[in-house]
XYZ file of C-alpha atoms in Angstrom:
471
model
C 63.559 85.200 100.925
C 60.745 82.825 99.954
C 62.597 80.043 98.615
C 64.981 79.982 102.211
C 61.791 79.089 104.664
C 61.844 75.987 106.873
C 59.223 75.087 108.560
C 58.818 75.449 112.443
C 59.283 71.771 113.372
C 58.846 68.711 111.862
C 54.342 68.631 111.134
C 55.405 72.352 110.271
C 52.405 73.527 112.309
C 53.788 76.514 114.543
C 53.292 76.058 118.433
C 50.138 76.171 120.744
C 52.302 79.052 122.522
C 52.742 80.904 119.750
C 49.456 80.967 118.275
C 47.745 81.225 121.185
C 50.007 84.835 122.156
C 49.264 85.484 118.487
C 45.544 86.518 119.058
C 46.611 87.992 123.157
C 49.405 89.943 122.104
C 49.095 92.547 118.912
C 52.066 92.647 117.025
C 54.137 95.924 118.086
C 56.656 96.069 115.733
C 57.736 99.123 114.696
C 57.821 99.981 110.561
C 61.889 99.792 109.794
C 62.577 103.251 107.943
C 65.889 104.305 106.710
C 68.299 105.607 109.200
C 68.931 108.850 110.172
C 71.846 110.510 108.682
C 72.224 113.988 110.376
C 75.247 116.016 111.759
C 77.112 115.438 114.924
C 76.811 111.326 114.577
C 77.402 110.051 117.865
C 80.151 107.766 119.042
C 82.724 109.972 117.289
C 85.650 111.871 118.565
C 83.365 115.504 118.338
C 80.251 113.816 119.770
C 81.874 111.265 122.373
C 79.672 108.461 123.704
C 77.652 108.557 126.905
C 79.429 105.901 128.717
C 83.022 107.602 128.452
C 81.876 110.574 129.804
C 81.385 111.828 133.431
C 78.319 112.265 135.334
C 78.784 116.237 134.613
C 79.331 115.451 131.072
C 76.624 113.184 130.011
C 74.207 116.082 131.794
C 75.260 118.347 129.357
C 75.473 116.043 126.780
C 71.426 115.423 127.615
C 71.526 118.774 127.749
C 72.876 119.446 124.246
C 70.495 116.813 123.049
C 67.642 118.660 124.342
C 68.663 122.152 122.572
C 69.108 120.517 119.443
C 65.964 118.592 119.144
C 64.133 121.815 119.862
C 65.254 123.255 117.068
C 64.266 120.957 114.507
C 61.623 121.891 111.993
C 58.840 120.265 113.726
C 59.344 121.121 117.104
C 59.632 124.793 115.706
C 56.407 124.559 113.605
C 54.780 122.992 116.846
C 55.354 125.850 118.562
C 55.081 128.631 116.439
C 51.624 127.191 115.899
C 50.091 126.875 119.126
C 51.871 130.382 120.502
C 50.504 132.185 117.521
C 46.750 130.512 118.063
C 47.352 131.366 121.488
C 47.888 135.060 121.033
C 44.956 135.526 117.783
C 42.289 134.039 120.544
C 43.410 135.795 123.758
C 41.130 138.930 122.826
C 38.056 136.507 123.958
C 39.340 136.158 127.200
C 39.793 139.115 128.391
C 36.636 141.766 129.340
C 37.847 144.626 127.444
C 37.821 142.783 123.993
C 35.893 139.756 124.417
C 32.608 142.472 123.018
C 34.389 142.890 119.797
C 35.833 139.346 119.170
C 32.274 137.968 119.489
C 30.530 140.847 117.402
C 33.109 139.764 114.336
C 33.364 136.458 114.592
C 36.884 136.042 116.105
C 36.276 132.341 116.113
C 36.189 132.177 112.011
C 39.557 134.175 111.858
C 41.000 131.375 114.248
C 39.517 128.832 112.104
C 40.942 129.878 109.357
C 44.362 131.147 110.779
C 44.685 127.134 112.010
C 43.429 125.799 108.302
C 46.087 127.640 106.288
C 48.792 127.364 108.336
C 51.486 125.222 107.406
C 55.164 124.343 107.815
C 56.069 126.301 104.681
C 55.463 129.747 103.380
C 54.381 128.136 100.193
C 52.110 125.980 101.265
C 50.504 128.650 103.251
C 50.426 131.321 100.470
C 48.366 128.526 98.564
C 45.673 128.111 101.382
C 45.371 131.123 101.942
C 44.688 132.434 97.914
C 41.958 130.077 97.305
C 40.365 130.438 101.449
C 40.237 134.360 100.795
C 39.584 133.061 97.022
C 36.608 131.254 97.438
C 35.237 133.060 100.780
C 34.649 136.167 98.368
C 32.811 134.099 95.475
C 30.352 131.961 97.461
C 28.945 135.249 99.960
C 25.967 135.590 97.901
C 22.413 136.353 99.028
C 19.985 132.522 98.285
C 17.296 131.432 99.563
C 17.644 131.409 103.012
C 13.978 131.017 103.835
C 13.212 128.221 101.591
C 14.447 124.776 102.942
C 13.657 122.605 99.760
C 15.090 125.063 97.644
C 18.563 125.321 99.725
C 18.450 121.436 99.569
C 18.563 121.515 95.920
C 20.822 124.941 95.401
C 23.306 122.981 98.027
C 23.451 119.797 95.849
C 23.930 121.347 92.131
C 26.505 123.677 93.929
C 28.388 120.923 95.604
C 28.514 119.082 92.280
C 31.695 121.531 90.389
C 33.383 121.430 93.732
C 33.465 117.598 93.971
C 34.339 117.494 90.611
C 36.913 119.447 90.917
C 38.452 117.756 94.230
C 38.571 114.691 92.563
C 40.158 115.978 89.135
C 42.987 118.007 90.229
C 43.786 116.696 93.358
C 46.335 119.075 93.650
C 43.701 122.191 94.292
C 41.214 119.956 96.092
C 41.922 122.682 98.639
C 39.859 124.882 96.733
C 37.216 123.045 97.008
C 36.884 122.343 100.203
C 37.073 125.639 100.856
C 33.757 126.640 99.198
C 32.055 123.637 100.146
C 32.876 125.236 103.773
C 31.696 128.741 102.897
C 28.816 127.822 101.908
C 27.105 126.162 104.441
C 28.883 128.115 107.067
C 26.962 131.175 105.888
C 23.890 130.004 103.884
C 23.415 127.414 106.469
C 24.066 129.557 108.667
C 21.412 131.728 108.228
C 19.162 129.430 107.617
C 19.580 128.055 111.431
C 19.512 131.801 112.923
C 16.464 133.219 110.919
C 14.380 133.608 113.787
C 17.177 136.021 114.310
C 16.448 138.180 111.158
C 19.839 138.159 109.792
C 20.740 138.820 106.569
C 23.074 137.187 104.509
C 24.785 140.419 103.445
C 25.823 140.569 107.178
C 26.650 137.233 108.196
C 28.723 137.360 104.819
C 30.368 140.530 105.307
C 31.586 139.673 108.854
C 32.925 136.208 107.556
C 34.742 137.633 104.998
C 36.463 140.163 107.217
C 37.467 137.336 109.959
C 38.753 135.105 107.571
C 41.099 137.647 105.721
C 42.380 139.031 108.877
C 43.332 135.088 109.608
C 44.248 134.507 106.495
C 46.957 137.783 106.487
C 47.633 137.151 110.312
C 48.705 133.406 108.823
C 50.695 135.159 105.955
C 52.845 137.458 108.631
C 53.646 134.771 110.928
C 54.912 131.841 108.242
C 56.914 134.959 106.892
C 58.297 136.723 110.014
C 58.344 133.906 112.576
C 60.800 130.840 111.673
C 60.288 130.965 107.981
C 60.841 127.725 106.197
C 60.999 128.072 102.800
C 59.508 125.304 100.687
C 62.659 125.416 98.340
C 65.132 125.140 101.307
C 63.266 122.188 102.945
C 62.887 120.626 99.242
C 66.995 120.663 98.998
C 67.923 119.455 102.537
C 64.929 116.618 101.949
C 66.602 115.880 98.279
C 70.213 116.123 100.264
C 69.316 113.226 102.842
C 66.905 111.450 100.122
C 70.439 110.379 98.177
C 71.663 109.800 101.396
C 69.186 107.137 102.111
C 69.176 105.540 98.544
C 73.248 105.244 99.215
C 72.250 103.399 102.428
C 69.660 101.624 100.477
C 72.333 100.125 98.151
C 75.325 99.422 100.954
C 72.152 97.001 101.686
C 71.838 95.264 98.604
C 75.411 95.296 97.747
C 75.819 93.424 101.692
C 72.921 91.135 101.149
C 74.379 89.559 97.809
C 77.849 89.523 98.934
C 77.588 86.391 101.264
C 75.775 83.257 100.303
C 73.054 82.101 102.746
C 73.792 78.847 104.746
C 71.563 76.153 103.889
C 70.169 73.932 107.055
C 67.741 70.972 107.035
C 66.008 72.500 110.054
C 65.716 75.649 111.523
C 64.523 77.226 114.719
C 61.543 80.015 114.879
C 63.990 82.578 116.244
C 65.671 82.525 112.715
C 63.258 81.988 110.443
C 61.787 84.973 112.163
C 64.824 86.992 111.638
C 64.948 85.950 108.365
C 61.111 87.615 107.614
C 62.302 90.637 109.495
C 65.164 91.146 106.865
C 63.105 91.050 104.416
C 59.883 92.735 105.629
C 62.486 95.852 106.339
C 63.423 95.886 103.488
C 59.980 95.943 101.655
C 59.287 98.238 103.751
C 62.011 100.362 103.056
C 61.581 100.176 99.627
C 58.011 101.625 100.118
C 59.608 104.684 102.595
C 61.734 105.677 99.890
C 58.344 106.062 97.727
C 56.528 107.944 100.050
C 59.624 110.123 100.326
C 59.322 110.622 96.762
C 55.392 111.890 96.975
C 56.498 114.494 99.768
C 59.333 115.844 97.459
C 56.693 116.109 94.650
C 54.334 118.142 97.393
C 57.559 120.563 98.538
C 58.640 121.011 94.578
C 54.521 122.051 94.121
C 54.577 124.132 96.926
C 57.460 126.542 95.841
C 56.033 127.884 92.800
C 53.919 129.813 95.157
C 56.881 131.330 96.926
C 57.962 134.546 95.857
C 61.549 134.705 94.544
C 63.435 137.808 94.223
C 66.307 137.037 92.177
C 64.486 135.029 89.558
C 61.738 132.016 89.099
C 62.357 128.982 90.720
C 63.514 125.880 88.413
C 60.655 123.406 88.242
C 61.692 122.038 85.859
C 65.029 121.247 86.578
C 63.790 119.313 90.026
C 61.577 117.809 88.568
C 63.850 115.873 85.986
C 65.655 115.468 89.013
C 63.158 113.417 90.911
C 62.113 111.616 87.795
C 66.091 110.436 87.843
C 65.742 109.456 91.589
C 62.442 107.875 90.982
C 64.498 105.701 88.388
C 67.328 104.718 90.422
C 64.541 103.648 93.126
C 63.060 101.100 90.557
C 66.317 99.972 89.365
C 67.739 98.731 92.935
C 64.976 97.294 93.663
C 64.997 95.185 90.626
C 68.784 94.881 91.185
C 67.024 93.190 94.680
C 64.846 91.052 92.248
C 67.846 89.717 90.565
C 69.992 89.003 93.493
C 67.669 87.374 95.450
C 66.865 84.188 93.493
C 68.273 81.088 94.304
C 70.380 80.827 91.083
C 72.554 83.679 92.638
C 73.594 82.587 95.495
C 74.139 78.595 93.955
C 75.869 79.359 90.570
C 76.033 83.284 89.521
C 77.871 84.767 92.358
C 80.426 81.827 92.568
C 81.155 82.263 88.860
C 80.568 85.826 88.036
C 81.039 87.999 91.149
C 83.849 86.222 93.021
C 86.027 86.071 90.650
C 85.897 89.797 89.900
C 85.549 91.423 93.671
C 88.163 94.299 92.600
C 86.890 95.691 89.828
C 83.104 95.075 91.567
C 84.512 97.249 94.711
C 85.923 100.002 92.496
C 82.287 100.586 91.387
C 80.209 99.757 94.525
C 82.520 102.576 96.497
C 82.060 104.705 93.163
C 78.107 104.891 93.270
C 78.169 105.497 97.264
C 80.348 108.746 96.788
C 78.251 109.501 93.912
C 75.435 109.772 96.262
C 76.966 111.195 98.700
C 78.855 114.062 96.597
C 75.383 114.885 95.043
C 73.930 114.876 99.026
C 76.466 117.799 99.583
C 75.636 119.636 96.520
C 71.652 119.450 97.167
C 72.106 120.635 100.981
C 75.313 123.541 100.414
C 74.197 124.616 96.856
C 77.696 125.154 96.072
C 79.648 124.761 92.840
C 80.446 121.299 91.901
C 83.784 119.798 90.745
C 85.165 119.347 87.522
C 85.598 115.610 87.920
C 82.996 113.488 89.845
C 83.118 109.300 90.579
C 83.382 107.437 87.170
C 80.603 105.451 88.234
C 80.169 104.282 84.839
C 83.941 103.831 83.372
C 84.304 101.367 87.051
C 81.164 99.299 85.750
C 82.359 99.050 81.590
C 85.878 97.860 83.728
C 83.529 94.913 85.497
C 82.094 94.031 82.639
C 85.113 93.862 80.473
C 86.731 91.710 83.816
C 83.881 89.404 83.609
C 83.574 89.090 79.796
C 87.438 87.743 80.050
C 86.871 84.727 82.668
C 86.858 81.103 81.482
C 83.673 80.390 82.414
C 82.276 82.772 80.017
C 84.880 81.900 77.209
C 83.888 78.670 77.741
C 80.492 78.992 77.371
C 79.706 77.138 80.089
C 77.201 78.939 80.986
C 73.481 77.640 81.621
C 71.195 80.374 79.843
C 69.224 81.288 83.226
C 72.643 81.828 84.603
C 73.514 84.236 81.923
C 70.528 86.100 82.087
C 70.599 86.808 85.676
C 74.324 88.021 84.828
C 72.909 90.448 82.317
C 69.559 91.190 84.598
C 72.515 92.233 87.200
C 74.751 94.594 84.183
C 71.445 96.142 82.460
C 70.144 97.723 85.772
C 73.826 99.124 87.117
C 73.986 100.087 84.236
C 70.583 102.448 84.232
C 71.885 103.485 88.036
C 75.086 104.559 87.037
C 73.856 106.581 83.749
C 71.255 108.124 85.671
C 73.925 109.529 88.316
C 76.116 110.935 85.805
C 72.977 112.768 84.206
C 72.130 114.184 88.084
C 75.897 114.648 88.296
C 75.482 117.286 84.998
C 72.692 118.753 85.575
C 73.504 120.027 88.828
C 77.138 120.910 87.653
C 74.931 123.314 85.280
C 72.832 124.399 88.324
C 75.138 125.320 90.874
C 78.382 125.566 88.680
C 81.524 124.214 88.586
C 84.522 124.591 90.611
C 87.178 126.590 88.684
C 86.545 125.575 85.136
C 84.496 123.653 83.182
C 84.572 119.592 82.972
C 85.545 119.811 79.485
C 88.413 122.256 79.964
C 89.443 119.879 83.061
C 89.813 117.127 81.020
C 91.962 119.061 78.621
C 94.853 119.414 81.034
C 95.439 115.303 80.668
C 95.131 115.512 77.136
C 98.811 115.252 74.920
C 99.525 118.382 72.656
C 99.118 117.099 69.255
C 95.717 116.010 69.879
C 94.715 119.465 72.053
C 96.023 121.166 68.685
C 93.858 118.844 66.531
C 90.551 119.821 69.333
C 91.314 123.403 69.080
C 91.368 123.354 65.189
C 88.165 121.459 65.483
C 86.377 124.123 67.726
């Protein structure tokens, strides 16, 4: 926080020291990201910690460990990668087929095995469309002999496929893919015409190595460890509203306790003190970038094929746009919370006084998140009644609207605008929840009955008669 810093000592010039390890030593922090929530958490009765175990024990422990980080989805892709390059270029090294891997161009069918791969099968059923695509449309018979004229032919051609990479960045693929074609056959020729070869050939070999890469690409995203663009995209939403969750324990801890004003102040905390914050900017910015690979995952299933029915794009995408929200309205919660009139005047007045009713929400967003985690990662049906996020923050409102101070009206007006800053963007959190909270109760169902037929149990006779008139 800006308004918090001290300086280092008393001509608030830092150290001779520190500024000369400054320019000797680069700065080798590491970026703060969220943490990791995953299964088996350690230091817990199922997964014990190291140091109350026995030799034997923390062995298999590392052993465990091991196992489990191997099968993760990147140590998987890793492999499955470099094993399946492994076995598409093993026919050069060998005498009996090295002949026939050389005679059709082997080496482009690697090439383009390694271009289209990709951790999911959509992503790879996209490469490989526009690489066999684009392979077929550019094989065409110029002027190899001419240099001038393949100068000029090369520039006009590159021209669409620039414009389209930088227009629809979303198929720059495309583009780069006939960009690549073309000089690696025109060109191509052009450097081996002492050779006599025609384009026809060089083209007709091309294409056949890069469609048997292409398909050998195709069989081994399907067959070997498939991971399906619309399975990643709900375990990444699952531990995205994790992490937002986490994001807002933050907050919620950071404007619970006032700061502790000192005259001076040593380097070690002002340092601390830019730490804090710089992880949180920077965590701020992860959950963004987390937000552009869910938009790349949600892209890459429409090219997944889907047996019992098309995938809802749609529907995620609202989804995202929700999450997206929620993003900009913590971190304007952080805006509000963080100015100096908080911590002097607001929080002693406003929050204090009304730490109930303010825990009753704050525990009612977290299971929010977390209840909506579960339903992205098990797909199951949803219950009837979820966390009334937004009845718990009408109840804090109504708690604060009833204290003296705001009776009173003794209240400074940048004091009272903070204080509805604070309600406005809880409130946008909590409405967008309970609009994720809906939607995926119309996704993946609902446990038993419906919510409306749930709330009709708790509803007196005379007025369920008077509802089912009405209907």
């Amino acid at each position: 926080m800006g308004w918090m810093k001290k300086p280092k000592d008393k001509t608030g010039r830092p150290g001779l020291k520190r500024k000369i390890s400054s320019f000797i030593l680069p700065n080798q922090r590491q970026r703060p990201t969220f943490p990791k929530v995953r299964p088996h958490a350690p230091n817990t009765v199922l997964t014990p910690a190291r140091s109350n175990l026995t030799y034997v024990g923390r062995l298999k422990q590392m052993l465990w460990a091991t196992g489990k980080r191997m099968g993760e989805r990147d140590i998987k892709y890793a492999v499955k990668a470099g094993m399946a390059t492994a076995l598409l270029a093993s026919p050069a090294f060998f005498d009996n087929t090295r002949q026939w891997f050389l005679e059709y161009q082997g080496d482009w069918a690697l090439i383009s095995f390694f271009v289209v791969m990709s951790p999911t099968i959509g992503a790879t059923n996209f490469l490989s469309f526009h690489r066999v695509l684009w392979t077929f449309c550019v094989h065409l018979h110029v002027f190899s002999e001419s240099p001038v004229v393949l100068a000029i032919f090369g520039f006009f051609f590159s021209l669409p496929c620039f414009y389209y990479l930088v227009t629809k960045p979303a198929h720059a693929s495309a583009a780069r893919f006939a960009l690549l074609t073309y000089n690696l056959t025109c060109l191509y020729c052009y450097n081996s015409r002492d050779k006599d070869l025609s384009v026809v050939y060089v083209a007709y070999h091309r294409a056949l190595a890069v469609t048997a890469g292409v398909l050998y690409a195709a069989f081994i995203a399907r067959f070997w460890w498939p991971a399906e663009a619309r399975r990643e995209l709900g375990t990444a939403l699952s531990q995205f509203c994790l992490n937002i969750g986490w994001l807002y324990t933050r907050l919620v801890a950071s404007n619970s306790f006032a700061p502790e004003y000192r005259t001076e102040t040593n380097e070690d905390e002002e340092e601390t003190e830019q730490l804090v914050e710089l992880t949180q900017s920077h965590q701020r910015v992860y959950g963004y970038i987390k937000l552009i690979e869910l938009q790349g995952l949600l892209a890459q299933t429409q090219h997944e094929p889907r047996l019992k029915g098309p995938f809802p794009v749609k529907l995620y995408r609202g989804v995202l746009t929700s999450l997206q929200t929620i993003l900009d309205k913590l971190h304007s919660m952080r805006c509000v919370t963080t100015r100096e009139e908080w911590y002097t005047s607001v929080r002693q007045d406003f929050i204090i006084p009304v730490n109930k009713e303010r825990h009753e929400m704050v525990g009612n967003i977290i299971l929010y998140f977390s209840t909506l985690a579960s339903a992205f990662q098990l797909k199951m049906p949803l219950p009837p009644y979820l966390p009334p996020a937004e009845a718990s923050r009408q109840r804090l409102v109504e708690a604060i609207r009833k204290l003296d101070v705001v009776r009173n009206r003794d209240v400074k007006g940048s004091r009272q605008l903070l204080f509805f800053a604070y309600a406005l963007t809880m409130k946008g959190v909590t409405q967008e929840l309970e609009t994720l909270g809906r939607t995926l109760q119309e996704a993946f169902g609902v446990i038993g009955q419906s919510p409306d037929e749930f709330e009709a149990l708790f509803v007196e006779r005379e007025a369920r008669k008077r509802i089912d008139g009405v209907a």
